[in-house]
C-alpha cells in the first residue's frame, strides 16, 4: 500500500528554469492538494483539486500551475522558478469527510 | 480572522516525562480539529481528530487531546514521552470540508534520555 507518492524527492533548479512535481495516490481519493512548508510558517495551500479535470487556487497560488488529468495523479508545475519558491512541497489526498493523507515531500532549492 | 496559534516553537522534555502541546484557534463556525506529527524527512501523519461528541479524543501512539470550546483550545497530551516521539507537531483547524484547513506553525519536540 504505497499511499501518496511524490517524485522527485529532491531537486535543485536555477532561477528561471521550469519543472514539474508529480504526486500519485493509489487510494482512489477524490481530492488532492499541494502544500508548501516553510520554516515558521506551517503549511500553506498552493492549489487543490476536487476531482479529475478540476483544479482550484489555494492560499499561495502565484507562480505555480497544476493539472489533474487522471484521478490518481496531481501535477505541480513551476514555469519560471524563483528563489522564493525554495521550499518543501507536500502533496496530500483524501476522500470527502476524511483527514488528509500526506506524501513524504519534495525538497526544492532554487539558486 | 481564522487562525491557529501554537505558542511554543520548541519544547524539550526528558524521556518518561509528561507532555502538553498547546493549540489555540480562532474560527467562526464549528471547528474540526486535527493534530499531525511530522518526523524528519517525512510527511505529516494524523495523530487524532475531533469532529464532535466527547471532547477528549484518543489518538495513535498514546496521544490524546482535549477540546475546550470556552478556551478555544485543543491541546495535545501524552502522559509519558518516549524518545521516538521527537518530531514536529502541527495543529490544524478547518470546516468539515477540509479544503480550507489552516495549519499552525508547528512545535518541535526534543526528547532527552
Coordinates of C-alpha atoms in Angstrom, one line a residue:
Chain A
X1 CA 0.0 0.0 0.0
X2 CA 2.0 2.9 -1.3
X3 CA -0.4 5.7 -0.3
X4 CA 0.8 9.1 -1.6
X5 CA 4.0 9.1 -3.6
X6 CA 5.9 12.2 -4.6
X7 CA 8.6 12.4 -7.2
X8 CA 11.3 13.6 -7.2
X9 CA 12.4 13.7 -3.5
X10 CA 15.0 16.4 -4.1
X11 CA 15.6 18.9 -6.8
X12 CA 17.9 21.9 -7.4
X13 CA 16.9 24.5 -10.0
X14 CA 18.4 27.6 -11.3
X15 CA 16.3 30.8 -11.4
X16 CA 14.1 30.8 -14.5
X17 CA 14.1 27.0 -15.0
X18 CA 10.9 25.1 -15.1
X19 CA 10.0 21.8 -13.6
X20 CA 7.0 19.5 -12.7
X21 CA 6.4 17.7 -9.4
X22 CA 4.4 14.6 -9.6
X23 CA 2.0 13.3 -7.0
X24 CA 0.4 9.9 -7.3
X25 CA -2.1 8.2 -5.0
X26 CA -3.4 4.7 -5.1
X27 CA -6.3 5.1 -2.6
X28 CA -8.9 6.2 -5.2
X29 CA -9.2 9.6 -3.4
X30 CA -11.3 12.3 -5.0
X31 CA -9.4 15.3 -3.5
X32 CA -5.8 16.1 -3.9
X33 CA -3.7 19.0 -2.7
X34 CA -0.4 20.7 -3.0
X35 CA 1.1 22.5 0.1
X36 CA 4.4 24.2 0.7
X37 CA 6.2 24.2 4.0
X38 CA 8.5 27.0 5.1
X39 CA 10.2 27.4 8.4
X40 CA 8.0 29.2 11.0
X41 CA 5.0 29.3 8.6
X42 CA 3.4 25.9 8.8
X43 CA 1.8 24.5 5.7
X44 CA 0.2 26.7 3.1
X45 CA -2.1 25.5 0.4
X46 CA -1.0 26.2 -3.2
X47 CA -3.6 24.5 -5.3
X48 CA -6.1 21.7 -4.9
X49 CA -8.4 19.5 -6.9
X50 CA -11.8 18.0 -6.0
X51 CA -11.9 15.7 -8.9
X52 CA -10.4 14.6 -12.2
X53 CA -10.2 17.6 -14.6
X54 CA -10.8 20.2 -11.9
X55 CA -8.4 22.5 -10.1
X56 CA -8.7 25.5 -7.7
X57 CA -6.4 28.1 -6.2
X58 CA -5.4 27.9 -2.6
X59 CA -3.7 30.5 -0.3
X60 CA -0.4 30.9 -2.3
X61 CA -1.0 30.0 -6.0
X62 CA 1.1 32.6 -7.7
X63 CA 4.0 31.2 -9.8
X64 CA 2.5 27.7 -9.8
X65 CA 0.2 25.7 -12.1
X66 CA -1.4 22.4 -11.7
X67 CA -3.2 19.7 -13.7
X68 CA -5.3 16.7 -12.7
X69 CA -5.7 14.7 -16.0
X70 CA -6.1 11.4 -14.2
X71 CA -7.8 10.8 -10.8
X72 CA -4.7 9.3 -9.3
X73 CA -2.2 12.0 -10.4
X74 CA -1.8 15.7 -9.5
X75 CA 1.0 17.6 -11.1
X76 CA 2.5 20.9 -9.8
X77 CA 4.4 23.0 -12.3
X78 CA 6.8 25.9 -11.9
X79 CA 7.1 27.7 -15.2
X80 CA 9.9 30.0 -14.2
X81 CA 11.4 29.2 -10.8
X82 CA 12.4 31.9 -8.3
X83 CA 14.5 31.7 -5.1
X84 CA 11.3 32.4 -3.2
X85 CA 10.0 29.1 -4.3
X86 CA 12.7 27.3 -2.4
X87 CA 10.6 25.1 0.0
X88 CA 9.5 21.7 0.9
X89 CA 6.4 20.7 -1.1
X90 CA 3.9 18.2 0.1
X91 CA 1.1 16.5 -1.7
X92 CA -2.0 15.2 0.1
X93 CA -5.2 13.4 -0.8
X94 CA -8.4 12.5 0.9
X95 CA -11.9 11.3 0.4
X96 CA -14.8 13.7 1.3
X97 CA -15.1 13.9 5.1
X98 CA -11.8 12.2 5.8
X99 CA -8.5 13.6 7.0
X100 CA -5.6 14.3 4.7
X101 CA -3.0 11.6 3.8
X102 CA 0.4 13.2 3.0
X103 CA 3.3 12.2 0.8
X104 CA 6.9 12.4 2.1
X105 CA 7.6 15.7 0.4
X106 CA 9.9 17.2 -2.2
X107 CA 12.7 19.5 -1.2
X108 CA 13.2 22.1 -3.9
X109 CA 16.1 24.6 -3.9
X110 CA 16.2 27.4 -6.4
X111 CA 19.5 29.2 -6.8
Chain B
X1 CA -9.8 36.1 11.0
X2 CA -9.4 32.4 11.1
X3 CA -6.1 31.2 12.6
X4 CA -4.3 28.6 14.6
X5 CA -1.7 29.5 17.2
X6 CA 0.9 27.1 18.6
X7 CA 2.6 29.3 21.1
X8 CA 5.6 27.0 21.7
X9 CA 8.1 26.8 18.9
X10 CA 10.3 24.4 20.6
X11 CA 9.8 22.2 23.7
X12 CA 12.3 19.9 25.4
X13 CA 11.3 17.2 27.8
X14 CA 13.0 14.2 29.4
X15 CA 12.0 10.7 28.4
X16 CA 9.2 9.5 30.6
X17 CA 8.0 13.0 31.5
X18 CA 4.5 14.1 30.6
X19 CA 3.9 16.4 27.7
X20 CA 1.3 19.0 26.7
X21 CA 1.5 20.9 23.4
X22 CA -0.7 23.9 23.2
X23 CA -3.0 24.9 20.3
X24 CA -5.4 27.8 20.3
X25 CA -7.7 28.6 17.4
X26 CA -9.9 31.4 16.1
X27 CA -12.7 30.1 13.9
X28 CA -16.1 31.4 13.2
X29 CA -18.0 28.2 12.7
X30 CA -18.0 24.8 14.3
X31 CA -14.3 23.8 14.1
X32 CA -13.0 20.4 13.1
X33 CA -9.6 20.0 14.7
X34 CA -6.6 17.9 14.0
X35 CA -3.1 17.1 15.3
X36 CA -0.5 15.9 12.9
X37 CA 3.1 14.7 13.6
X38 CA 6.0 15.1 11.2
X39 CA 9.2 13.1 11.7
X40 CA 12.3 14.4 10.0
X41 CA 12.2 13.9 6.2
X42 CA 8.7 12.5 6.3
X43 CA 5.2 13.7 5.5
X44 CA 2.6 14.6 8.1
X45 CA 0.8 11.7 9.9
X46 CA -2.5 12.2 11.5
X47 CA -2.4 11.7 15.3
X48 CA -6.0 12.4 16.1
X49 CA -9.0 14.4 15.1
X50 CA -12.1 16.0 16.7
X51 CA -15.3 16.4 14.9
X52 CA -18.0 16.3 17.6
X53 CA -19.0 14.3 20.7
X54 CA -16.7 13.5 23.5
X55 CA -14.3 16.4 24.0
X56 CA -11.4 14.1 25.0
X57 CA -10.2 12.3 22.0
X58 CA -7.7 9.4 21.8
X59 CA -5.2 9.1 19.0
X60 CA -2.4 6.9 17.9
X61 CA 0.9 6.4 19.8
X62 CA -0.7 7.1 23.2
X63 CA -1.6 10.7 22.5
X64 CA -4.8 12.4 23.5
X65 CA -6.3 15.9 23.0
X66 CA -9.0 17.8 24.7
X67 CA -11.3 20.2 23.0
X68 CA -12.2 23.2 25.2
X69 CA -14.7 25.4 23.4
X70 CA -14.7 28.1 26.1
X71 CA -10.9 28.5 25.8
X72 CA -10.7 27.9 22.0
X73 CA -8.1 25.3 22.7
X74 CA -7.2 21.8 21.5
X75 CA -4.1 20.8 23.5
X76 CA -2.3 17.6 22.8
X77 CA -1.1 15.5 25.7
X78 CA 0.9 12.4 26.5
X79 CA 1.5 11.0 30.0
X80 CA 4.9 9.6 29.3
X81 CA 7.1 10.6 26.4
X82 CA 9.3 8.2 24.5
X83 CA 12.5 9.2 22.6
X84 CA 10.7 8.2 19.4
X85 CA 8.2 11.0 20.0
X86 CA 10.8 13.6 19.0
X87 CA 9.3 15.3 15.9
X88 CA 7.4 18.3 14.9
X89 CA 3.7 18.6 15.8
X90 CA 1.1 20.6 13.9
X91 CA -2.3 21.6 15.0
X92 CA -4.9 22.3 12.2
X93 CA -8.5 23.6 12.1
X94 CA -11.0 23.7 9.3
X95 CA -14.5 23.2 8.2
X96 CA -15.9 19.7 7.5
X97 CA -14.7 20.3 4.0
X98 CA -11.0 20.5 4.8
X99 CA -10.1 22.3 1.6
X100 CA -9.7 25.3 3.8
X101 CA -7.6 23.6 6.5
X102 CA -5.5 26.1 8.4
X103 CA -2.2 24.8 10.0
X104 CA -0.4 26.2 12.9
X105 CA 3.3 26.9 12.6
X106 CA 4.3 23.8 14.5
X107 CA 6.0 22.8 17.7
X108 CA 9.3 21.0 17.6
X109 CA 9.6 18.4 20.4
X110 CA 13.0 17.3 21.6
X111 CA 13.3 14.4 24.0
X112 CA 16.3 13.9 26.2
X113 CA 17.2 10.4 27.6

